[in-house]
Short mmCIF file of C-alpha atoms in Angstrom, two decimals:
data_model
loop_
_atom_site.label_atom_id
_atom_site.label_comp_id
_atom_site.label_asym_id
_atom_site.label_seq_id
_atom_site.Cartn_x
_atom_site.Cartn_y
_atom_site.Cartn_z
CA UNK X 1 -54.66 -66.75 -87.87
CA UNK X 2 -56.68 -69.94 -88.99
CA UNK X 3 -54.91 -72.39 -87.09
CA UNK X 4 -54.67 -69.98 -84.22
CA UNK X 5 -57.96 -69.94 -84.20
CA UNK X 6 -58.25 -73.88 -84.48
CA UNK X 7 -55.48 -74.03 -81.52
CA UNK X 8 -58.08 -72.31 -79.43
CA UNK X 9 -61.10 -74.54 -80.79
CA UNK X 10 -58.73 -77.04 -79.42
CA UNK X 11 -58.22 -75.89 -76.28
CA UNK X 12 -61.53 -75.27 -75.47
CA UNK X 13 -62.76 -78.39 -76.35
CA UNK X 14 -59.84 -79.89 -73.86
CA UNK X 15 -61.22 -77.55 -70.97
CA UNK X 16 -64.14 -79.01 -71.70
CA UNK X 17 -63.69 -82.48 -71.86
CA UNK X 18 -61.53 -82.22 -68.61
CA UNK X 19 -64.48 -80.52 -66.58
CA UNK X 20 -66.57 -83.07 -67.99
CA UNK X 21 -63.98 -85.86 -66.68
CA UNK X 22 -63.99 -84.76 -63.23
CA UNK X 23 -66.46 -86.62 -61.04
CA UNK X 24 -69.60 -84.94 -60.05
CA UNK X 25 -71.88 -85.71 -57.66
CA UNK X 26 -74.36 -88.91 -58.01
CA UNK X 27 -77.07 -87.37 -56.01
CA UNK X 28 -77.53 -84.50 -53.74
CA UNK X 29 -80.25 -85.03 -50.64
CA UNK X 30 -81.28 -82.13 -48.49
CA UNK X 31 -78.17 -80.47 -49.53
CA UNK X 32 -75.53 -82.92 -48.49
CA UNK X 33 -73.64 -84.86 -51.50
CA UNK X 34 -73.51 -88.56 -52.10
CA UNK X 35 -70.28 -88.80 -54.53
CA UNK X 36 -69.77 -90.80 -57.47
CA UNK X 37 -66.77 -91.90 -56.17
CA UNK X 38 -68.66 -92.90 -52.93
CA UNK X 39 -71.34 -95.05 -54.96
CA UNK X 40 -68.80 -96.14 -57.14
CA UNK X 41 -66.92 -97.28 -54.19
CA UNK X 42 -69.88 -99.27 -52.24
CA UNK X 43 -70.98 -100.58 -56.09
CA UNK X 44 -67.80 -101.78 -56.52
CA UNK X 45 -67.01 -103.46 -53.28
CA UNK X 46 -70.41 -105.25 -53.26
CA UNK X 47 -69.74 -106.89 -56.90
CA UNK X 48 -66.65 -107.72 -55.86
CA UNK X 49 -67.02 -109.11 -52.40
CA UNK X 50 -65.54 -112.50 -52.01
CA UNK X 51 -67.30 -115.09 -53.90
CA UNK X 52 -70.24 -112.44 -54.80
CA UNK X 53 -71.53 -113.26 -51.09
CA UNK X 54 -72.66 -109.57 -50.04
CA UNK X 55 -74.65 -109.25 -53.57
CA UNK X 56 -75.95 -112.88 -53.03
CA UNK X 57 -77.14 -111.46 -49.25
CA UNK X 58 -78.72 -108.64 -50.52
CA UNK X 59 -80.50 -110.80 -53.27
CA UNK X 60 -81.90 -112.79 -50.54
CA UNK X 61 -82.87 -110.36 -47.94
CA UNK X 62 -85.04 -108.97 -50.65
CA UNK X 63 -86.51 -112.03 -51.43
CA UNK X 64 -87.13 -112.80 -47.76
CA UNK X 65 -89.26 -109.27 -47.65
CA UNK X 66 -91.43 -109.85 -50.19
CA UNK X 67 -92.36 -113.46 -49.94
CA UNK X 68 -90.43 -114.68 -53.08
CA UNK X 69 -92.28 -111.93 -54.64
CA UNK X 70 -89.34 -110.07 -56.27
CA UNK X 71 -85.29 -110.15 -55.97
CA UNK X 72 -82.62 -107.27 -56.98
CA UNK X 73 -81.61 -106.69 -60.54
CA UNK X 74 -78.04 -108.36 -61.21
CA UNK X 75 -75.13 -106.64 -60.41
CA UNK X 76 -72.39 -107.10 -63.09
CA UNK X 77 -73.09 -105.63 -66.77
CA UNK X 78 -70.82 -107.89 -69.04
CA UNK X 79 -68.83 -110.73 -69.19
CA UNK X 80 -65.65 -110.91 -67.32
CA UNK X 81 -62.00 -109.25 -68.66
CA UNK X 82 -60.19 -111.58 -71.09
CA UNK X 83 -57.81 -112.46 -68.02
CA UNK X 84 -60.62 -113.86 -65.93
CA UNK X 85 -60.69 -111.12 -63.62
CA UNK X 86 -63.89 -109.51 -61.55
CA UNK X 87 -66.38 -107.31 -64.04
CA UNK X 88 -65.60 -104.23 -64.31
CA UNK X 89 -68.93 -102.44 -64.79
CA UNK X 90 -72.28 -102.51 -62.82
CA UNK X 91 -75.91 -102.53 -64.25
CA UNK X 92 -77.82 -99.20 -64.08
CA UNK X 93 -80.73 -101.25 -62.84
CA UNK X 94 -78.39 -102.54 -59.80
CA UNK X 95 -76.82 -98.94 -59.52
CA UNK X 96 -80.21 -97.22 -59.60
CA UNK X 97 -81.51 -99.42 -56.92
CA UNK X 98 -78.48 -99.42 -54.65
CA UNK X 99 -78.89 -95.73 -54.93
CA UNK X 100 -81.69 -95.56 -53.43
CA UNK X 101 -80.39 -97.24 -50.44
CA UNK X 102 -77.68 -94.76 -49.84
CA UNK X 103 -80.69 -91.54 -50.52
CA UNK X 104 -82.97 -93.65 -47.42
CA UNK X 105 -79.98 -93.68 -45.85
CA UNK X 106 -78.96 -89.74 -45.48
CA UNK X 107 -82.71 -89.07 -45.26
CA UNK X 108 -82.51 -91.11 -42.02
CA UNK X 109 -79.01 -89.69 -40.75
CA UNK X 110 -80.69 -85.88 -41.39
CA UNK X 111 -84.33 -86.43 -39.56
CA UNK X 112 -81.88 -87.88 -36.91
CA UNK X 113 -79.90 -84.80 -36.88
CA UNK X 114 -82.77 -83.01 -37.08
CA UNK X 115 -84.32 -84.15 -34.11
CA UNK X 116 -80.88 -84.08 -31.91
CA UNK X 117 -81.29 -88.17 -31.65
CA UNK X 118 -77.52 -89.52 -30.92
CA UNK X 119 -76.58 -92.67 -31.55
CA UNK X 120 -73.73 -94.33 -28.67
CA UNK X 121 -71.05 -96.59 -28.79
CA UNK X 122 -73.29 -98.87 -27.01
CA UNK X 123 -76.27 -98.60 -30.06
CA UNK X 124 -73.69 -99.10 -32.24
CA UNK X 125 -72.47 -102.36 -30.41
CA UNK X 126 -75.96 -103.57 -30.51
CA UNK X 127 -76.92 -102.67 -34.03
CA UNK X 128 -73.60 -105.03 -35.11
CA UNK X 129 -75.17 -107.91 -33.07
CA UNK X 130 -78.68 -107.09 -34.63
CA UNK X 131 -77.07 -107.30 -38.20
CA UNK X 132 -75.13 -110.24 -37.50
CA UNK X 133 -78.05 -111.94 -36.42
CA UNK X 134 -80.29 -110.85 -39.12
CA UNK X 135 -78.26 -111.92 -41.94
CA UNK X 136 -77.70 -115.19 -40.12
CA UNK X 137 -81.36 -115.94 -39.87
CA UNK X 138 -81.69 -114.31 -43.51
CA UNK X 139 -78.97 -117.37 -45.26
CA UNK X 140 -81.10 -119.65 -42.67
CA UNK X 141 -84.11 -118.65 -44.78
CA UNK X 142 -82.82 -119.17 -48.40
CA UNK X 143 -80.95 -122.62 -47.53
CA UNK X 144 -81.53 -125.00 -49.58
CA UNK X 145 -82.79 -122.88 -52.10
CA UNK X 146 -82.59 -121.32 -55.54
CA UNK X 147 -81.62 -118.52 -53.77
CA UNK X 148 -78.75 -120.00 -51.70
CA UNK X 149 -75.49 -118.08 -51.33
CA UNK X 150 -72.14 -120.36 -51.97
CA UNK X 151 -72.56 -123.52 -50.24
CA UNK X 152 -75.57 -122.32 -47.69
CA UNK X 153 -77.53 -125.24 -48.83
CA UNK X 154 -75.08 -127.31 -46.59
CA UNK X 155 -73.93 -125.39 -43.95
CA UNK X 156 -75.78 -121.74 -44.31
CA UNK X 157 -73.14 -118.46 -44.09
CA UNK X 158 -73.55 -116.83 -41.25
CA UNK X 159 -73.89 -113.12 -40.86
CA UNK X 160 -70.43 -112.89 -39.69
CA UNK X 161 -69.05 -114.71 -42.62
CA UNK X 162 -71.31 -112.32 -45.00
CA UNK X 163 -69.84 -109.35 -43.28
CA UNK X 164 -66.37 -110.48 -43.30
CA UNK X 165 -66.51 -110.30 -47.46
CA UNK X 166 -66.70 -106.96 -46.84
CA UNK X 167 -64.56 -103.24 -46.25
CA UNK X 168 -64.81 -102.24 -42.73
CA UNK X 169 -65.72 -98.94 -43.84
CA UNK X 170 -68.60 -100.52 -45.42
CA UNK X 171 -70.24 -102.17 -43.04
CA UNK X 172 -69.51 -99.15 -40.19
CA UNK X 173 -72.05 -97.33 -42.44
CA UNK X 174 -74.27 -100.07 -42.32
CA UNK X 175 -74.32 -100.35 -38.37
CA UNK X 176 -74.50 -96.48 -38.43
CA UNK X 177 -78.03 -96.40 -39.88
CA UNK X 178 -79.05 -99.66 -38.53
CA UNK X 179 -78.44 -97.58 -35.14
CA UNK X 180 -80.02 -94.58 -35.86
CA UNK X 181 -82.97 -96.46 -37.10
CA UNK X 182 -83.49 -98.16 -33.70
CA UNK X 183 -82.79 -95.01 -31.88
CA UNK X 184 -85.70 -93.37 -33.64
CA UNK X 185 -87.90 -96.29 -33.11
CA UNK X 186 -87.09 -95.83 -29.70
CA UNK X 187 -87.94 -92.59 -29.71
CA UNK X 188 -91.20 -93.27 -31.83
CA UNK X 189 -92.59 -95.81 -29.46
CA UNK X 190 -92.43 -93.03 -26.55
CA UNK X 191 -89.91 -94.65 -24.11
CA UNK X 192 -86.36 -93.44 -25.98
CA UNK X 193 -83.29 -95.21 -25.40
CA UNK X 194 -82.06 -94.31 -22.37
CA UNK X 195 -81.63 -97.14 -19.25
CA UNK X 196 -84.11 -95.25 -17.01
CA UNK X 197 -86.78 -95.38 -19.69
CA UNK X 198 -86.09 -99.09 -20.48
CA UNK X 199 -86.45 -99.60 -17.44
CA UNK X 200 -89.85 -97.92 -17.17
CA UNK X 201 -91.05 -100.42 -20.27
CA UNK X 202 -89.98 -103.74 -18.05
CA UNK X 203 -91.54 -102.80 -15.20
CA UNK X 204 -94.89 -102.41 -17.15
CA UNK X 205 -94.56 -105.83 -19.03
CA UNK X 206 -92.69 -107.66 -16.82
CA UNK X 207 -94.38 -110.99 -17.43
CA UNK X 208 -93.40 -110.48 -21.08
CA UNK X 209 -89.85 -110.97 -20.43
CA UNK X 210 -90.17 -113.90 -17.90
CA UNK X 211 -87.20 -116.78 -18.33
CA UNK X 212 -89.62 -119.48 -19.54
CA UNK X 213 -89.05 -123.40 -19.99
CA UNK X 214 -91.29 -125.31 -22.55
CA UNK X 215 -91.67 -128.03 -24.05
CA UNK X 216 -92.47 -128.42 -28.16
CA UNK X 217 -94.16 -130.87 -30.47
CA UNK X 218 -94.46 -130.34 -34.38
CA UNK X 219 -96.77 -132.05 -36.66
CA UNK X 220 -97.15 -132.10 -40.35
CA UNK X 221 -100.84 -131.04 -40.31
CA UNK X 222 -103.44 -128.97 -38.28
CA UNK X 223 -105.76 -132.17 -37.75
CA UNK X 224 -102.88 -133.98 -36.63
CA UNK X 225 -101.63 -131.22 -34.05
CA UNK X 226 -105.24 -130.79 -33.19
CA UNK X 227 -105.81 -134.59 -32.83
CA UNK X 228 -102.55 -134.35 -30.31
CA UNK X 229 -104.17 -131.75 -28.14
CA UNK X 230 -107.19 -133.93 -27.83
CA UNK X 231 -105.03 -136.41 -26.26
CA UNK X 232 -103.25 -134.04 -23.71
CA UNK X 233 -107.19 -133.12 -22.43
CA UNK X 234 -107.89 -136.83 -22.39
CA UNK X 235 -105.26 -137.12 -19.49
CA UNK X 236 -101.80 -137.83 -21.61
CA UNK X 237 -98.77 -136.02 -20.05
CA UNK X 238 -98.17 -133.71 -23.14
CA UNK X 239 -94.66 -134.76 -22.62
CA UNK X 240 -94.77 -137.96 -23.26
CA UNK X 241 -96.71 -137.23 -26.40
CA UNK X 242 -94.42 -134.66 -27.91
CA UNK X 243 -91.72 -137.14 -27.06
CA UNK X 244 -93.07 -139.49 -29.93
CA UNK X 245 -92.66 -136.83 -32.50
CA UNK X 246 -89.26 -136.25 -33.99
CA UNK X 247 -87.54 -133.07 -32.49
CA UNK X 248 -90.00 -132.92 -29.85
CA UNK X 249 -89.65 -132.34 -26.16
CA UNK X 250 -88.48 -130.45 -23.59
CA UNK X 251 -86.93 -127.26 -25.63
CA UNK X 252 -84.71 -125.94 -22.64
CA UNK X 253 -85.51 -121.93 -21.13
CA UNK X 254 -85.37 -118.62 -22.38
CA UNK X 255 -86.86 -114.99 -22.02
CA UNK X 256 -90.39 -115.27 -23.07
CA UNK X 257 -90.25 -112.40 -25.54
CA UNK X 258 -87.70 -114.12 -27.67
CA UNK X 259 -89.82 -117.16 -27.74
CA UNK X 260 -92.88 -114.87 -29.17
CA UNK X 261 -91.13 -112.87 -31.67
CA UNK X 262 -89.78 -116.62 -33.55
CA UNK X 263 -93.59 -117.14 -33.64
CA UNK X 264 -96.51 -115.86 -35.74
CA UNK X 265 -98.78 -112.62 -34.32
CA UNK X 266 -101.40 -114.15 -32.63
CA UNK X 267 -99.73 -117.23 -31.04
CA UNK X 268 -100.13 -115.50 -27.54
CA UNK X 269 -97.91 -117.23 -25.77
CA UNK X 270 -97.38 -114.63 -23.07
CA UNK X 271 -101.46 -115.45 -21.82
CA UNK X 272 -101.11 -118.68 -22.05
CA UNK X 273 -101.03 -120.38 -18.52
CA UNK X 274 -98.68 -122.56 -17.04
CA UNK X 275 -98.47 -126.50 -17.73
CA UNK X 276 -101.11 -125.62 -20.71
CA UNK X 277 -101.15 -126.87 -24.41
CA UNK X 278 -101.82 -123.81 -26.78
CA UNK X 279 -103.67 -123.97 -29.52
CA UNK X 280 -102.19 -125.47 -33.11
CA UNK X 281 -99.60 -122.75 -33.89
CA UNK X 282 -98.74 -122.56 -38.09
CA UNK X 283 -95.43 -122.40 -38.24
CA UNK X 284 -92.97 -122.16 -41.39
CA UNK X 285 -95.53 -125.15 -42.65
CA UNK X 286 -95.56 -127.30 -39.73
CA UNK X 287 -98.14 -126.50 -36.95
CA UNK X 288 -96.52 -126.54 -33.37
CA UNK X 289 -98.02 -127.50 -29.61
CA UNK X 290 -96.00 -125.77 -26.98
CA UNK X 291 -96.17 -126.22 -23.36
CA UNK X 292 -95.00 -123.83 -20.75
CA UNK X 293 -93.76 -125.81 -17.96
CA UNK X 294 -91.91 -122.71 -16.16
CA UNK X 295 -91.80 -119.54 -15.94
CA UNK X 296 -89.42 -117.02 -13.72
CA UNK X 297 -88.70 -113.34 -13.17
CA UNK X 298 -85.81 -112.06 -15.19
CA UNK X 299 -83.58 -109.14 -14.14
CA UNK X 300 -83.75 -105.74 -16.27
CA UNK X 301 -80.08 -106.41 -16.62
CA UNK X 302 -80.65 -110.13 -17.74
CA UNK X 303 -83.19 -109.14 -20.32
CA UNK X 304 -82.03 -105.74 -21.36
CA UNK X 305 -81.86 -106.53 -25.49
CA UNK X 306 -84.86 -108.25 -25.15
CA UNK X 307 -86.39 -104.68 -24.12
CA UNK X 308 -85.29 -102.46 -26.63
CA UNK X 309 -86.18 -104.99 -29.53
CA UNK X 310 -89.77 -105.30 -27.88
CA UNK X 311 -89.39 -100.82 -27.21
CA UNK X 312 -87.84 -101.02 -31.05
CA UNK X 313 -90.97 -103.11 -32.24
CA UNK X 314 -93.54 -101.22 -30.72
CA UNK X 315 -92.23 -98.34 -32.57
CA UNK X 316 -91.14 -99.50 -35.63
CA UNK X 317 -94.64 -98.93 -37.79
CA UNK X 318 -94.78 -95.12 -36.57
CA UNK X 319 -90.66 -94.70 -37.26
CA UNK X 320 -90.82 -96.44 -40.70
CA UNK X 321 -94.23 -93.76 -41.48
CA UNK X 322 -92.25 -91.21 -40.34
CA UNK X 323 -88.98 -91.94 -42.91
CA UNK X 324 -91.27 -92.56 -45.59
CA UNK X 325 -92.73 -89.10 -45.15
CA UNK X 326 -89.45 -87.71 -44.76
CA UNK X 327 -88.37 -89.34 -48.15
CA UNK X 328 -91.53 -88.23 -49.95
CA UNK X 329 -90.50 -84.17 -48.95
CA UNK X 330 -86.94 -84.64 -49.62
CA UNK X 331 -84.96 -82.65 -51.93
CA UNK X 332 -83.09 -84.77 -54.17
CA UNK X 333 -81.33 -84.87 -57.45
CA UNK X 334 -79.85 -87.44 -59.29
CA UNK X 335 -77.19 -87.27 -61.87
CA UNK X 336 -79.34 -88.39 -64.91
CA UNK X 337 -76.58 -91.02 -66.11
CA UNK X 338 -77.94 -92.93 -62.68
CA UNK X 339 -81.40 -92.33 -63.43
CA UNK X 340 -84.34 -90.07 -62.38
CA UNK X 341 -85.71 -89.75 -58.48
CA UNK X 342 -89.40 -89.79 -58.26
CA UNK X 343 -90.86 -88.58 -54.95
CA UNK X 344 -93.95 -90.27 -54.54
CA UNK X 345 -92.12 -94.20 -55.02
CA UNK X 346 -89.02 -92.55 -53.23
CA UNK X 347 -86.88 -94.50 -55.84
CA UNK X 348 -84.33 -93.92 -58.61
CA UNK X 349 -85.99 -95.10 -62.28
CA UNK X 350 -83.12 -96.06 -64.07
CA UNK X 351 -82.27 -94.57 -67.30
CA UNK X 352 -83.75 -95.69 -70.38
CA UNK X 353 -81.30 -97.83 -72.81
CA UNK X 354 -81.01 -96.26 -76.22
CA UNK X 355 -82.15 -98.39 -79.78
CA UNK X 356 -79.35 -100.24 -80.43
CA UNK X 357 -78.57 -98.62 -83.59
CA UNK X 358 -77.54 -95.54 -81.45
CA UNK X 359 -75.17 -97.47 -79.22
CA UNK X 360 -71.45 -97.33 -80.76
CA UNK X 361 -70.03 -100.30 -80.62
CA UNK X 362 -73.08 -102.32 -79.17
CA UNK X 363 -71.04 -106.05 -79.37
CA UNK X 364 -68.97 -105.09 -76.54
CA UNK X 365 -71.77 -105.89 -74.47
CA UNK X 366 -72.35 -108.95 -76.29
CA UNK X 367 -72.51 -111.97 -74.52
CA UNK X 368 -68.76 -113.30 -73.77
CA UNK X 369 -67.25 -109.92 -74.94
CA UNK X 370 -64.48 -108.83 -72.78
CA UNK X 371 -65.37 -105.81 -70.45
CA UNK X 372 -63.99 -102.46 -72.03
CA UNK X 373 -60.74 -101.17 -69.94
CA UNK X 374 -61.14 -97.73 -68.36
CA UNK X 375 -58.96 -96.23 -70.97
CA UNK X 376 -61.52 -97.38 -73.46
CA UNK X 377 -63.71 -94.81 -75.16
CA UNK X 378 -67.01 -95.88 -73.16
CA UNK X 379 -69.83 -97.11 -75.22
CA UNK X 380 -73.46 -95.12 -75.47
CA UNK X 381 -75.82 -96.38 -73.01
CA UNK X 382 -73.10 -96.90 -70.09
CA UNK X 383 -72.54 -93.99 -67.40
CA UNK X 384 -69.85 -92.31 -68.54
CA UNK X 385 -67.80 -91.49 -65.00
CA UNK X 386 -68.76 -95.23 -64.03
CA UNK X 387 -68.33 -96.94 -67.18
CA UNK X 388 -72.11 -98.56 -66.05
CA UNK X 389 -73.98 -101.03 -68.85
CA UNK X 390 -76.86 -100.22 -69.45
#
């Protein structure tokens, strides 16, 4: 009777430890279920991408926001297998963080849904060419930096290249919300993103989308830009002085609005009248003269993306209010073992590490330890289904 008894101690504990096993979710928001086989996935493939690129990228990008201010926590936990292979486990700091990425980005995808916004092939199409763009301009940014990805301080990666490293699956989710964000500033801004209401923005700010020529000089200093402006209203061809500077000169023609948005608030370059010298513009540390020396009347056609980033832009404070309050009456729950959602910060705090003298076998995470394998028994203060360091 005793060791029938034990057999069903036994069994129990196996029912258990199997309904323990099976993955649960990582986070539920508004009802719908992020997996942890889902963040697992994304985790994964962003550790992993080739040559650590898409981790560097979104190292960088967060730089770029905040100024130098702050950068991501680092992705891999421990030391690479004993064969030299990729890491096999992911910091909960990284985890937590990514997290909240994929919580904004159902709390998007449901006010969208909730508000019968659709997103076409054609937004889609567009939101790729944004992204490429923006990661482009992002590895542009960090060149030649501390903060340079591979060999960017040569030859910067370019958004395609980024994207490339990579599943397709991946970056369709990407484009996805990137969409649905613009279709909601869109929406925010009053005009929405249909052609006829374009349409209805260009014909009101027509001049802002002009094809314009100019012509650029760049000086070191303001006094020195300044000093250069003096000479242009002493009679000197500004041409001929912006030819002495290096780079300087005739800069070839595009829509005006493109010109503007490369160029500090404030610049005003849309006011400024023809064959005029503005003002000493600060620019990325250099202060710039520019010239307008033509200007033309673009088609809608011509100048449609031009339109819906200027539509996007004039909607994108009111859009980005309107997610954050979304986020902040969200219902969410996270698994504890990735940490524990606050509302007010909308973020995932990651889960405290435990004294060391509760972690079994704390030297695996030693410095140069080999990664445990997933048959392993996984060591306190990692996430259990994940096999996350803490």
């Amino acid at each position: 009777m005793k060791r029938f008894l034990f057999l069903l101690v036994l069994l129990a504990g196996g029912v258990a430890w199997a309904a323990f096993a099976v993955p649960s979710n990582a986070a539920v928001v508004n009802g719908v279920t992020i997996t942890q086989p889902q963040l697992n996935a994304d985790v994964s493939a962003i550790a992993n991408s080739h040559g650590g690129v898409y981790g560097c990228f979104l190292n960088a990008e967060e730089v770029v926001a905040t100024d130098g201010e702050s950068g991501l926590p680092p992705i891999n936990g421990v030391a690479p297998d004993s064969s030299g292979g990729t890491h096999r486990v992911a910091t909960t700091a990284f985890t937590a963080a990514y997290l909240d990425t994929v919580i904004g980005h159902q709390v998007v995808f449901g006010l969208a849904a909730k508000r019968h916004l659709v997103v076409t092939k054609q937004d889609l199409t567009t939101a790729h060419t944004q992204l490429v763009s923006q990661i482009t301009a992002i590895m542009q940014d960090v060149s030649g930096s501390q903060y340079a990805c591979a060999a960017s301080a040569a030859a910067p990666l370019t958004g395609n290249q980024v994207l490339a490293s990579m599943p397709s699956s991946f970056i369709e989710q990407e484009v996805r919300f990137d969409a649905t964000v613009s279709v909601l500033e869109e929406t925010e801004a009053g005009v929405g993103s249909s052609t006829a209401g374009l349409e209805r923005y260009f014909a009101a700010h027509r001049s802002l989308f002009d094809t314009t020529c100019f012509t650029v000089a760049g000086y070191s200093s303001a006094a020195d830009a300044q000093a250069a402006a003096a000479k242009v209203t002493a009679t000197t061809p500004f041409s001929q002085i912006a030819s002495q500077v290096s780079g300087g000169g005739p800069q070839g023609c595009d829509i005006l609005y493109g010109i503007t948005q490369q160029l500090p608030t404030g610049s005003n370059l849309q006011s400024l009248p023809l064959n005029t010298v503005s003002a000493p513009i600060s620019y990325n540390g250099s202060y710039l003269l520019v010239e307008i020396t033509a200007r033309t009347p673009t088609p809608f056609a011509t100048a449609k993306s031009e339109v819906q980033g200027a539509v996007q832009s004039a909607g994108s404070a009111t859009a980005q209010k309107v997610i954050e309050a979304a986020e902040g009456k969200a219902s969410v729950r996270v698994d504890p073992r990735y940490g524990t959602w606050t509302p007010k910060t909308a973020q995932t705090i990651p889960p405290v590490a435990p004294p060391v003298d509760e972690v079994l076998n704390s030297a695996a995470n030693a410095p140069g330890t080999a990664a445990p394998s997933a048959a392993t028994t996984t060591p306190s203060g990692t996430t259990p289904a994940t096999g996350q360091a803490g």
